[in-house]
Amino acid sequence: MPESPLPSSAAVPPTAAVIVAAGQGLRAGQPLPKQFARWRGKPVLRHSAEALAAAGVAPIVVAIPEGADAIAAAALEDLPVRFITGGATRQQSVRLGLEALAGDHPERVLIHDAARPVLPRAVIDRLGAALESQPGAIPVLPVVDSLTHAEGGLMGAPARREDLRRVQTPQAFRYSAILAAHRAWDGAPTAGDDAQVAQAAGLEIALVEGDEALHKLTVPSDFDAAAPAFRVGSGYDVHRLAEGEELWLCGVRIAHSHGLAGHSDADVAIHALVDALLGAVGAGDIGQHFPPSDPQWRGASSDRFLTHAAGLVGEAGYAVANVDVTLICEAPKIGPHREAMRARLADLLGVDLAAVSVKATTTERLGFTGRGEGIAAQAVATVARI
């Protein structure tokens, strides 16, 4: 059928929804069913439930696995949803969801797979507009790759991609029509989606434009892709200058009349860089990992702090892309030591020298750094998803 050219029209009550979240979803490689796994900061299921609620869809019935009441309630806390226990198949779960809406008497219903977390409002609007003239509507996308039939492991006859579409959810129906279609479905063969159930009952189904954002989470890489490609953190630290102390900056010992005072070796540059790396992966700050109240860190080399932070970046699934450190002081002069500092930081972080920048500036003799009372450092770190 040709895609419906109908204009957009907001989905408003009495439009209800059934979210199908009763599967095990273990192919995605998560430690729990994928609909409850975290994706982009929240459970997968919550994304589409929030989108439906924001579009004014109500009530929303969610079909969940048996015994999953607690985890489902936590995932959708504070959202206006109702839970039912799903069936052994997707079709059975949908029918149970539709039956649970009978007392609400909705005119329309959206049936959505929880594994499609991104649900654009424009798709909901297009489906609502299509239901003005058809009993059912589904979002579809064109097929862009060449297609062929497989015959015993060999290439068979080509298939016309112009005649095919990729089907998505939510699928929209007039409620009474889809409920009757599910009640009439004999269960064989297994229905791939609700449009097939509706079509078997003689309903015409309009095709509306879908959205690539409605991608279904299926395999582990779908969850890896949820993490941003790059993350950035910043750090800042200050230590006072004192007589009788060694001066360490960026892991390099520098001859000077004064050194930096602190619980460890007080390498102010590395301390700022550690905070930048920890911030980039949301791992707290240097004080949480190496508290100054802990005697084991008295006089410790800050090199250990930096390699620990770099390790946490790796555990989070990222690699250090580049770092930029700025030292703020009147003395000593940083220029003669800059390349040694860059090389030391690159070695500790396991990155190319080109990924490390060390700069210096003064405050024109203003403030504590201008008076030579201390040295400040600020750092920025960028990490890239592995």
XYZ file of N, CA and C in Angstrom, residues 106-346:
723
model
N -11.246 3.230 25.323
C -10.530 4.172 24.451
C -11.014 4.043 23.011
N -10.924 5.118 22.268
C -11.265 5.058 20.849
C -10.107 4.488 20.038
N -8.888 4.780 20.478
C -7.698 4.367 19.745
C -6.686 3.768 20.710
N -5.745 3.002 20.137
C -4.693 2.437 20.973
C -3.403 2.376 20.160
N -2.307 2.681 20.821
C -0.967 2.520 20.258
C -0.336 1.293 20.901
N 0.235 0.417 20.096
C 0.889 -0.786 20.612
C 2.367 -0.675 20.277
N 3.197 -0.670 21.310
C 4.616 -0.326 21.130
C 5.524 -1.351 21.788
N 6.650 -1.629 21.135
C 7.669 -2.515 21.705
C 8.596 -1.715 22.611
N 8.780 -2.185 23.841
C 9.627 -1.474 24.797
C 11.063 -1.358 24.310
N 11.495 -2.269 23.439
C 12.889 -2.273 22.969
C 13.168 -1.159 21.968
N 12.177 -0.334 21.652
C 12.386 0.841 20.800
C 12.248 2.076 21.683
N 13.328 2.475 22.364
C 13.206 3.525 23.385
C 12.961 4.936 22.850
N 13.511 5.247 21.691
C 13.342 6.606 21.165
C 12.051 6.663 20.352
N 11.095 7.408 20.833
C 9.774 7.475 20.211
C 9.454 8.929 19.863
N 9.765 9.359 18.640
C 9.535 10.755 18.259
C 8.049 11.123 18.269
N 7.766 12.295 18.764
C 6.375 12.772 18.813
C 5.782 12.850 17.412
N 6.601 13.183 16.414
C 6.077 13.317 15.058
C 5.501 12.005 14.536
N 6.088 10.880 14.928
C 5.558 9.586 14.502
C 4.190 9.342 15.131
N 4.064 9.664 16.415
C 2.770 9.527 17.095
C 1.721 10.382 16.397
N 2.104 11.593 16.034
C 1.162 12.496 15.364
C 0.731 11.942 14.009
N 1.672 11.411 13.238
C 1.329 10.872 11.924
C 0.389 9.667 12.033
N 0.628 8.839 13.030
C -0.259 7.690 13.234
C -1.663 8.154 13.604
N -1.744 9.144 14.468
C -3.047 9.670 14.857
C -3.803 10.247 13.681
N -3.084 10.925 12.798
C -3.731 11.498 11.620
C -4.258 10.410 10.692
N -3.491 9.326 10.536
C -3.907 8.239 9.646
C -5.166 7.546 10.141
N -5.349 7.488 11.461
C -6.531 6.816 12.014
C -7.812 7.593 11.775
N -7.692 8.796 11.290
C -8.899 9.548 10.946
C -9.669 8.869 9.812
N -8.929 8.140 8.947
C -9.601 7.535 7.789
C -9.376 6.040 7.652
N -8.498 5.459 8.480
C -8.219 4.034 8.385
C -8.323 3.392 9.773
N -8.631 2.092 9.836
C -8.730 1.424 11.142
C -7.381 1.103 11.765
N -6.314 1.187 10.974
C -4.993 0.891 11.505
C -3.923 1.625 10.730
N -2.775 1.853 11.377
C -1.658 2.534 10.713
C -0.357 2.088 11.369
N 0.686 1.950 10.557
C 1.991 1.547 11.087
C 3.075 2.443 10.500
N 4.150 2.706 11.271
C 5.267 3.480 10.735
C 6.224 2.554 9.983
N 6.680 2.989 8.826
C 7.578 2.175 8.011
C 8.706 3.038 7.465
N 9.779 2.356 7.063
C 10.924 3.004 6.431
C 11.256 2.272 5.138
N 11.810 2.956 4.160
C 12.187 2.283 2.917
C 13.366 1.340 3.129
N 13.507 0.383 2.244
C 14.659 -0.514 2.231
C 15.681 0.074 1.266
N 16.904 0.285 1.736
C 17.910 0.939 0.898
C 18.923 -0.044 0.318
N 19.067 -1.222 0.918
C 20.019 -2.201 0.404
C 19.371 -3.050 -0.691
N 20.226 -3.612 -1.563
C 19.732 -4.581 -2.530
C 19.317 -5.844 -1.786
N 18.313 -6.543 -2.323
C 17.777 -7.729 -1.673
C 17.781 -8.913 -2.628
N 17.895 -10.108 -2.044
C 17.820 -11.314 -2.847
C 17.192 -12.426 -2.033
N 16.638 -13.407 -2.708
C 16.158 -14.603 -2.037
C 17.325 -15.572 -1.861
N 17.346 -16.259 -0.742
C 18.379 -17.259 -0.493
C 17.828 -18.634 -0.834
N 18.564 -19.373 -1.624
C 18.128 -20.702 -2.041
C 19.239 -21.708 -1.776
N 19.135 -22.390 -0.615
C 20.125 -23.399 -0.272
C 21.524 -22.852 -0.133
N 21.650 -21.688 0.429
C 22.961 -21.084 0.615
C 23.485 -20.370 -0.609
N 22.715 -20.319 -1.678
C 23.117 -19.638 -2.900
C 22.166 -18.485 -3.201
N 22.659 -17.561 -3.948
C 21.832 -16.417 -4.335
C 20.721 -16.859 -5.268
N 19.499 -16.477 -4.918
C 18.361 -16.798 -5.754
C 17.888 -15.593 -6.521
N 16.605 -15.537 -6.762
C 16.039 -14.437 -7.535
C 16.109 -13.140 -6.731
N 16.358 -12.016 -7.394
C 16.380 -10.734 -6.676
C 14.985 -10.360 -6.198
N 14.941 -9.569 -5.128
C 13.673 -9.054 -4.610
C 13.626 -7.555 -4.868
N 12.474 -7.062 -5.199
C 12.333 -5.632 -5.479
C 12.216 -4.846 -4.174
N 13.282 -4.107 -3.867
C 13.246 -3.326 -2.631
C 12.208 -2.217 -2.694
N 11.861 -1.799 -3.914
C 10.847 -0.746 -4.057
C 9.493 -1.188 -3.526
N 9.275 -2.508 -3.465
C 7.985 -3.035 -3.014
C 7.975 -3.343 -1.518
N 9.103 -3.155 -0.838
C 9.225 -3.578 0.553
C 9.424 -2.384 1.478
N 9.046 -2.568 2.723
C 9.233 -1.555 3.757
C 9.678 -2.223 5.054
N 10.432 -1.489 5.860
C 10.796 -1.938 7.207
C 9.719 -1.452 8.176
N 9.174 -2.359 8.955
C 8.050 -2.031 9.830
C 8.545 -1.728 11.239
N 7.988 -0.679 11.838
C 8.359 -0.264 13.186
C 7.121 -0.257 14.096
N 7.327 0.112 15.323
C 6.235 0.406 16.245
C 6.494 1.803 16.815
N 5.466 2.452 17.373
C 4.149 1.939 17.720
C 3.267 1.763 16.490
N 2.354 0.790 16.613
C 1.337 0.582 15.600
C 0.009 1.051 16.187
N -0.743 1.764 15.369
C -1.942 2.443 15.864
C -3.198 1.818 15.264
N -4.224 1.690 16.102
C -5.478 1.070 15.659
C -6.657 1.718 16.361
N -7.795 1.597 15.715
C -9.028 1.865 16.440
C -9.209 0.703 17.408
N -9.437 1.048 18.634
C -9.367 0.053 19.707
C -10.310 -1.128 19.501
N -11.549 -0.875 19.211
C -12.512 -1.975 19.095
C -12.123 -2.922 17.959
N -11.552 -2.368 16.878
C -11.193 -3.196 15.729
C -10.015 -4.109 16.042
N -8.987 -3.591 16.704
C -7.818 -4.433 16.977
C -8.115 -5.433 18.090
N -8.970 -5.059 19.054
C -9.353 -6.011 20.088
C -10.102 -7.196 19.469
N -11.021 -6.907 18.571
C -11.761 -7.981 17.904
C -10.819 -8.848 17.073
N -9.833 -8.229 16.429
C -8.889 -8.990 15.607
C -8.055 -9.930 16.467
N -7.623 -9.468 17.622
C -6.843 -10.328 18.515
C -7.704 -11.452 19.087
N -8.940 -11.160 19.378
C -9.827 -12.200 19.904
C -10.099 -13.280 18.848
N -10.067 -12.873 17.582
C -10.341 -13.821 16.504
C -9.090 -14.575 16.045
N -7.922 -14.117 16.458
C -6.669 -14.729 15.995
C -6.559 -16.147 16.550
N -6.253 -17.111 15.675
C -6.207 -18.505 16.132
C -4.824 -18.930 16.615
N -3.857 -18.005 16.548
C -2.530 -18.299 17.113
C -1.599 -19.027 16.196
N -1.967 -19.340 14.990
C -1.086 -20.037 14.072
C -1.248 -19.464 12.663
N -0.168 -19.094 11.999
C 1.192 -19.076 12.548
C 1.366 -17.927 13.540
N 2.517 -17.878 14.202
C 2.778 -16.810 15.163
C 2.799 -15.463 14.452
N 2.118 -14.499 15.030
C 2.067 -13.160 14.435
C 3.349 -12.400 14.733
N 3.942 -11.820 13.685
C 5.147 -11.027 13.896
C 4.845 -9.692 14.537
N 3.682 -9.144 14.244
C 3.283 -7.883 14.864
C 1.765 -7.766 14.803
N 1.260 -6.667 15.315
C -0.190 -6.496 15.411
C -0.819 -6.148 14.076
N -0.035 -5.571 13.158
C -0.565 -5.289 11.834
C -0.937 -6.581 11.115
N -0.170 -7.647 11.338
C -0.503 -8.928 10.724
C -1.798 -9.485 11.288
N -2.002 -9.319 12.592
C -3.253 -9.761 13.211
C -4.423 -8.961 12.634
N -4.214 -7.645 12.507
C -5.275 -6.796 11.980
C -5.579 -7.127 10.526
N -4.546 -7.340 9.731
C -4.743 -7.644 8.319
C -5.463 -8.973 8.135
N -5.142 -9.955 9.000
C -5.824 -11.254 8.922
C -7.307 -11.120 9.206
N -7.690 -10.079 9.954
C -9.093 -9.839 10.266
C -9.764 -8.966 9.211
N -9.043 -8.658 8.129
C -9.633 -7.893 7.041
C -9.504 -6.392 7.175
N -8.679 -5.917 8.108
C -8.522 -4.467 8.295
C -7.488 -3.918 7.320
N -7.748 -2.741 6.760
C -6.758 -2.063 5.937
C -5.821 -1.273 6.831
N -4.532 -1.346 6.512
C -3.511 -0.717 7.350
C -2.788 0.354 6.548
N -2.859 1.583 6.999
C -2.154 2.678 6.343
C -0.685 2.654 6.726
N 0.157 3.078 5.787
C 1.585 3.193 6.050
C 1.933 4.669 6.208
N 2.606 5.007 7.317
C 3.065 6.382 7.518
C 4.579 6.367 7.675
N 5.165 7.519 7.507
C 6.621 7.639 7.599
C 7.102 7.335 9.016
N 8.059 6.415 9.115
C 8.658 6.107 10.405
C 9.840 7.009 10.692
N 10.760 6.514 11.509
C 11.920 7.322 11.889
C 13.069 6.380 12.224
N 14.259 6.683 11.718
C 15.423 5.855 12.022
C 15.706 5.817 13.526
N 15.270 6.856 14.239
C 15.497 6.883 15.687
C 14.734 5.782 16.407
N 13.734 5.196 15.752
C 12.939 4.124 16.358
C 13.636 2.769 16.265
N 14.930 2.789 16.171
C 15.723 1.552 16.084
C 15.455 0.651 17.289
N 15.356 -0.644 17.023
C 15.105 -1.628 18.076
C 16.412 -2.116 18.677
N 16.537 -2.035 19.996
C 17.723 -2.531 20.691
C 17.665 -4.052 20.726
N 18.678 -4.693 20.159
C 18.636 -6.146 20.023
C 19.905 -6.827 20.492
N 21.070 -6.297 20.126
C 22.351 -6.955 20.399
C 23.193 -6.065 21.315
N 24.262 -6.631 21.914
C 25.090 -5.843 22.849
C 25.594 -4.529 22.279
N 25.946 -4.495 20.991
C 26.474 -3.260 20.409
C 25.446 -2.133 20.420
N 24.161 -2.462 20.458
C 23.141 -1.421 20.551
C 23.260 -0.657 21.867
N 23.671 -1.364 22.904
C 23.838 -0.700 24.201
C 25.156 0.040 24.264
N 26.186 -0.495 23.610
C 27.460 0.220 23.566
C 27.287 1.561 22.874
N 26.465 1.564 21.827
C 26.271 2.800 21.069
C 25.524 3.855 21.855
N 24.923 3.472 22.981
C 24.186 4.450 23.777
C 25.114 5.428 24.465
N 26.338 4.995 24.731
C 27.288 5.875 25.390
C 27.772 6.925 24.400
N 27.979 8.163 24.846
C 28.467 9.194 23.930
C 29.845 8.849 23.395
N 30.132 9.271 22.177
C 31.421 8.967 21.559
C 32.560 9.648 22.300
N 32.306 10.832 22.821
C 33.334 11.577 23.553
C 32.740 12.142 24.839
N 33.580 12.239 25.848
C 33.186 12.898 27.088
C 34.342 13.793 27.532
N 34.002 14.859 28.247
C 34.990 15.859 28.644
C 34.887 16.116 30.137
N 36.030 16.247 30.785
C 36.058 16.586 32.204
C 37.046 17.713 32.454
N 36.840 18.438 33.534
C 37.759 19.533 33.883
C 38.218 19.365 35.321
N 39.377 19.918 35.635
C 39.917 19.845 36.996
C 40.665 21.114 37.349
N 40.720 21.396 38.642
C 41.421 22.588 39.136
C 41.999 22.261 40.500
N 43.226 22.723 40.741
C 43.836 22.465 42.049
C 44.806 23.588 42.382
N 45.057 23.757 43.672
C 45.970 24.779 44.198
C 46.784 24.174 45.324
N 48.084 24.472 45.369
C 48.911 24.133 46.523
C 49.807 25.324 46.831
N 50.101 25.493 48.111
C 50.959 26.612 48.513
C 52.428 26.231 48.380
N 53.242 27.235 48.124
C 54.687 27.049 48.046
C 55.281 27.178 49.441
N 56.227 26.316 49.768
C 56.848 26.329 51.095
C 58.321 25.955 50.983
N 59.127 26.477 51.882
C 60.529 26.117 51.919
C 60.693 24.677 52.408
N 61.750 24.032 51.937
C 62.045 22.684 52.399
C 61.234 21.596 51.726
N 60.442 21.928 50.715
C 59.639 20.944 49.989
C 60.187 20.744 48.586
N 60.019 19.545 48.044
C 60.373 19.302 46.652
C 59.267 19.838 45.748
N 59.649 20.289 44.563
C 58.675 20.815 43.609
C 58.496 19.809 42.478
N 57.304 19.214 42.425
C 56.937 18.283 41.363
C 55.799 18.887 40.551
N 55.988 18.941 39.238
C 54.954 19.441 38.342
C 54.873 18.516 37.128
N 53.695 17.985 36.873
C 53.475 17.056 35.754
C 54.399 15.851 35.831
N 54.688 15.406 37.064
C 55.516 14.223 37.242
C 56.995 14.470 37.062
N 57.402 15.720 36.948
C 58.807 16.082 36.755
C 59.272 16.883 37.963
N 60.445 16.489 38.518
C 60.993 17.255 39.648
C 61.775 18.445 39.098
N 61.479 19.628 39.667
C 62.076 20.868 39.191
C 62.853 21.516 40.327
N 64.091 21.916 40.047
C 64.907 22.605 41.056
C 64.360 24.005 41.271
N 64.030 24.327 42.526
C 63.459 25.629 42.837
C 63.669 25.896 44.319
N 63.607 27.171 44.674
C 63.832 27.542 46.075
C 62.725 27.055 46.990
N 61.537 26.850 46.448
C 60.397 26.400 47.228
C 59.742 25.199 46.525
N 59.058 24.395 47.307
C 58.284 23.298 46.751
C 56.831 23.442 47.153
N 55.992 22.557 46.644
C 54.572 22.605 46.969
C 54.279 21.732 48.176
N 53.494 22.279 49.104
C 53.156 21.566 50.332
C 51.827 20.845 50.165
N 51.772 19.610 50.635
C 50.540 18.842 50.566
C 50.722 17.487 51.194
N 49.636 16.725 51.271
C 49.701 15.411 51.913
C 50.538 14.446 51.089
N 50.386 14.498 49.758
C 51.191 13.667 48.869
C 52.391 14.490 48.422
N 52.876 14.261 47.193
C 53.968 15.101 46.698
C 53.461 16.449 46.203
N 52.142 16.665 46.265
C 51.507 17.953 45.965
C 51.714 18.406 44.526
N 51.782 17.454 43.597
C 51.922 17.809 42.178
C 50.591 18.397 41.705
N 50.507 19.700 41.744
C 49.244 20.391 41.498
C 48.717 20.132 40.086
N 49.623 19.975 39.120
C 49.198 19.744 37.740
C 48.552 18.374 37.588
N 49.194 17.349 38.145
C 48.621 16.005 38.059
C 47.321 15.927 38.822
N 47.233 16.612 39.965
C 45.993 16.576 40.735
C 44.828 17.152 39.930
N 45.084 18.250 39.238
C 44.036 18.834 38.402
C 43.677 17.883 37.267
N 44.677 17.223 36.691
C 44.428 16.308 35.579
C 43.668 15.065 36.043
N 43.979 14.584 37.234
C 43.239 13.441 37.783
C 41.761 13.792 37.918
N 41.474 14.966 38.440
C 40.075 15.373 38.574
C 39.398 15.502 37.209
N 40.133 15.966 36.204
C 39.557 16.081 34.869
C 39.191 14.711 34.304
N 40.080 13.729 34.471
C 39.802 12.382 33.976
C 38.649 11.736 34.728
N 38.648 11.879 36.044
C 37.558 11.317 36.831
C 36.231 11.976 36.452
N 36.264 13.271 36.233
C 35.046 13.981 35.852
C 34.515 13.543 34.501
N 35.419 13.211 33.583
C 34.992 12.812 32.244
C 34.167 11.533 32.261
N 34.425 10.650 33.225
C 33.677 9.383 33.287
C 32.774 9.317 34.508
N 32.549 10.463 35.156
C 31.624 10.507 36.288
C 32.076 9.672 37.464
N 33.384 9.678 37.748
C 33.930 8.818 38.801
C 34.350 9.591 40.042
N 33.713 10.721 40.311
C 34.013 11.458 41.534
C 35.213 12.370 41.387
N 35.940 12.556 42.496
C 37.111 13.432 42.464
C 38.270 12.793 43.209
N 39.408 13.446 43.165
C 40.628 12.871 43.718
C 40.519 12.628 45.220
N 39.785 13.501 45.912
C 39.641 13.343 47.354
C 38.875 12.096 47.745
N 37.959 11.638 46.885
C 37.226 10.415 47.176
C 38.102 9.180 47.028
N 39.010 9.205 46.070
C 39.849 8.042 45.804
C 41.115 8.034 46.657
N 41.623 9.223 46.976
C 42.857 9.326 47.749
C 42.686 10.385 48.838
N 41.883 10.090 49.851
C 41.597 11.096 50.879
C 42.854 11.518 51.636
N 43.030 12.826 51.840
C 44.214 13.298 52.564
C 44.264 12.832 54.014
N 43.126 12.347 54.535
C 43.117 11.834 55.908
C 43.722 10.437 56.007
N 43.964 9.797 54.869
C 44.510 8.442 54.862
C 46.035 8.514 54.877
N 46.688 7.996 55.916
C 48.148 8.116 56.037
C 48.913 7.402 54.935
N 48.295 6.440 54.249
C 49.055 5.721 53.219
C 49.434 6.610 52.044
N 48.762 7.767 51.902
C 49.064 8.643 50.786
C 50.016 9.773 51.176
N 50.534 9.777 52.425
C 51.463 10.817 52.849
C 52.764 10.699 52.044
N 53.063 11.757 51.327
C 54.284 11.778 50.529
C 54.228 10.933 49.272
N 53.078 10.376 48.952
C 52.966 9.486 47.795
C 53.184 10.231 46.493
N 53.734 9.528 45.516
C 53.907 10.105 44.183
C 52.549 10.244 43.507
N 52.293 11.407 42.953
C 51.020 11.635 42.265
C 50.907 10.826 40.982
N 52.027 10.253 40.530
C 51.967 9.364 39.377
C 50.938 8.260 39.600
N 50.886 7.749 40.826
C 49.959 6.664 41.155
C 48.516 7.115 41.008
N 48.255 8.347 41.358
C 46.890 8.870 41.235
C 46.474 8.937 39.763
N 47.428 9.364 38.919
C 47.108 9.537 37.508
C 46.886 8.195 36.812
N 47.716 7.218 37.094
C 47.527 5.906 36.457
C 46.235 5.246 36.943
N 45.866 5.500 38.204
C 44.593 4.980 38.717
C 43.421 5.606 37.962
N 43.457 6.916 37.762
C 42.377 7.600 37.049
C 42.290 7.114 35.608
N 43.444 6.924 34.962
C 43.444 6.424 33.586
C 42.848 5.026 33.523
N 43.111 4.223 34.550
C 42.530 2.885 34.599
C 41.024 2.926 34.715
N 40.497 3.859 35.496
C 39.045 3.992 35.626
C 38.412 4.443 34.311
N 39.131 5.266 33.564
C 38.637 5.668 32.246
C 38.480 4.432 31.357
N 39.483 3.554 31.381
C 39.412 2.331 30.594
C 38.292 1.414 31.027
N 38.090 1.277 32.353
C 37.015 0.422 32.860
C 35.638 0.935 32.442
N 35.528 2.252 32.238
C 34.262 2.842 31.815
C 34.029 2.688 30.313
N 34.979 2.075 29.608
C 34.815 1.857 28.176
C 35.351 2.977 27.313
N 36.255 3.787 27.862
C 36.806 4.920 27.131
C 38.329 4.860 27.121
N 38.926 5.644 26.247
C 40.374 5.822 26.206
C 40.669 7.318 26.234
N 41.806 7.665 26.806
C 42.182 9.077 26.849
C 42.470 9.547 25.432
N 41.767 10.594 24.999
C 41.965 11.139 23.651
C 42.993 12.266 23.670
N 42.823 13.210 24.574
C 43.831 14.267 24.738
C 43.626 14.950 26.087
N 44.688 15.555 26.588
C 44.630 16.307 27.838
C 45.320 17.643 27.635
N 44.863 18.630 28.379
C 45.411 19.985 28.268
C 45.549 20.548 29.676
N 46.792 20.840 30.078
C 47.075 21.327 31.427
C 47.625 22.744 31.349
N 47.115 23.631 32.198
C 47.627 24.993 32.299
C 48.109 25.237 33.722
N 49.377 25.613 33.847
C 49.956 25.962 35.145
C 49.916 27.470 35.312
N 49.554 27.927 36.503
C 49.404 29.352 36.778
C 50.376 29.713 37.897
N 51.446 30.415 37.546
C 52.465 30.765 38.538
C 53.383 31.845 37.985
N 54.081 32.559 38.888
C 55.104 33.529 38.500
C 56.455 32.838 38.335
N 56.702 31.847 39.149
C 57.968 31.113 39.110
C 57.698 29.716 39.667
N 58.433 28.712 39.191
C 59.519 28.788 38.204
C 58.985 28.962 36.784
N 59.880 29.233 35.867
C 59.505 29.298 34.469
C 59.214 27.880 33.966
N 58.086 27.726 33.313
C 57.663 26.396 32.886
C 58.248 26.020 31.522
N 58.507 27.020 30.676
C 58.966 26.762 29.321
C 60.113 25.768 29.208
N 61.181 25.912 29.990
C 62.315 24.990 29.860
C 61.969 23.532 30.209
N 60.871 23.321 30.909
C 60.516 21.970 31.357
C 59.300 21.397 30.613
N 58.727 22.179 29.714
C 57.452 21.799 29.105
C 57.528 20.451 28.385
N 58.535 20.241 27.579
C 58.601 18.993 26.813
C 58.815 17.778 27.705
N 59.597 17.949 28.767
C 59.773 16.839 29.712
C 58.452 16.521 30.412
N 57.681 17.562 30.727
C 56.377 17.367 31.368
C 55.414 16.642 30.435
N 55.393 17.070 29.187
C 54.507 16.416 28.216
C 54.870 14.940 28.067
N 56.164 14.681 27.967
C 56.605 13.291 27.778
C 56.240 12.431 28.980
N 56.382 12.992 30.182
C 56.062 12.215 31.383
C 54.567 11.923 31.465
N 53.743 12.910 31.186
C 52.300 12.688 31.221
C 51.874 11.696 30.147
N 52.444 11.799 28.966
C 52.110 10.856 27.895
C 52.472 9.431 28.295
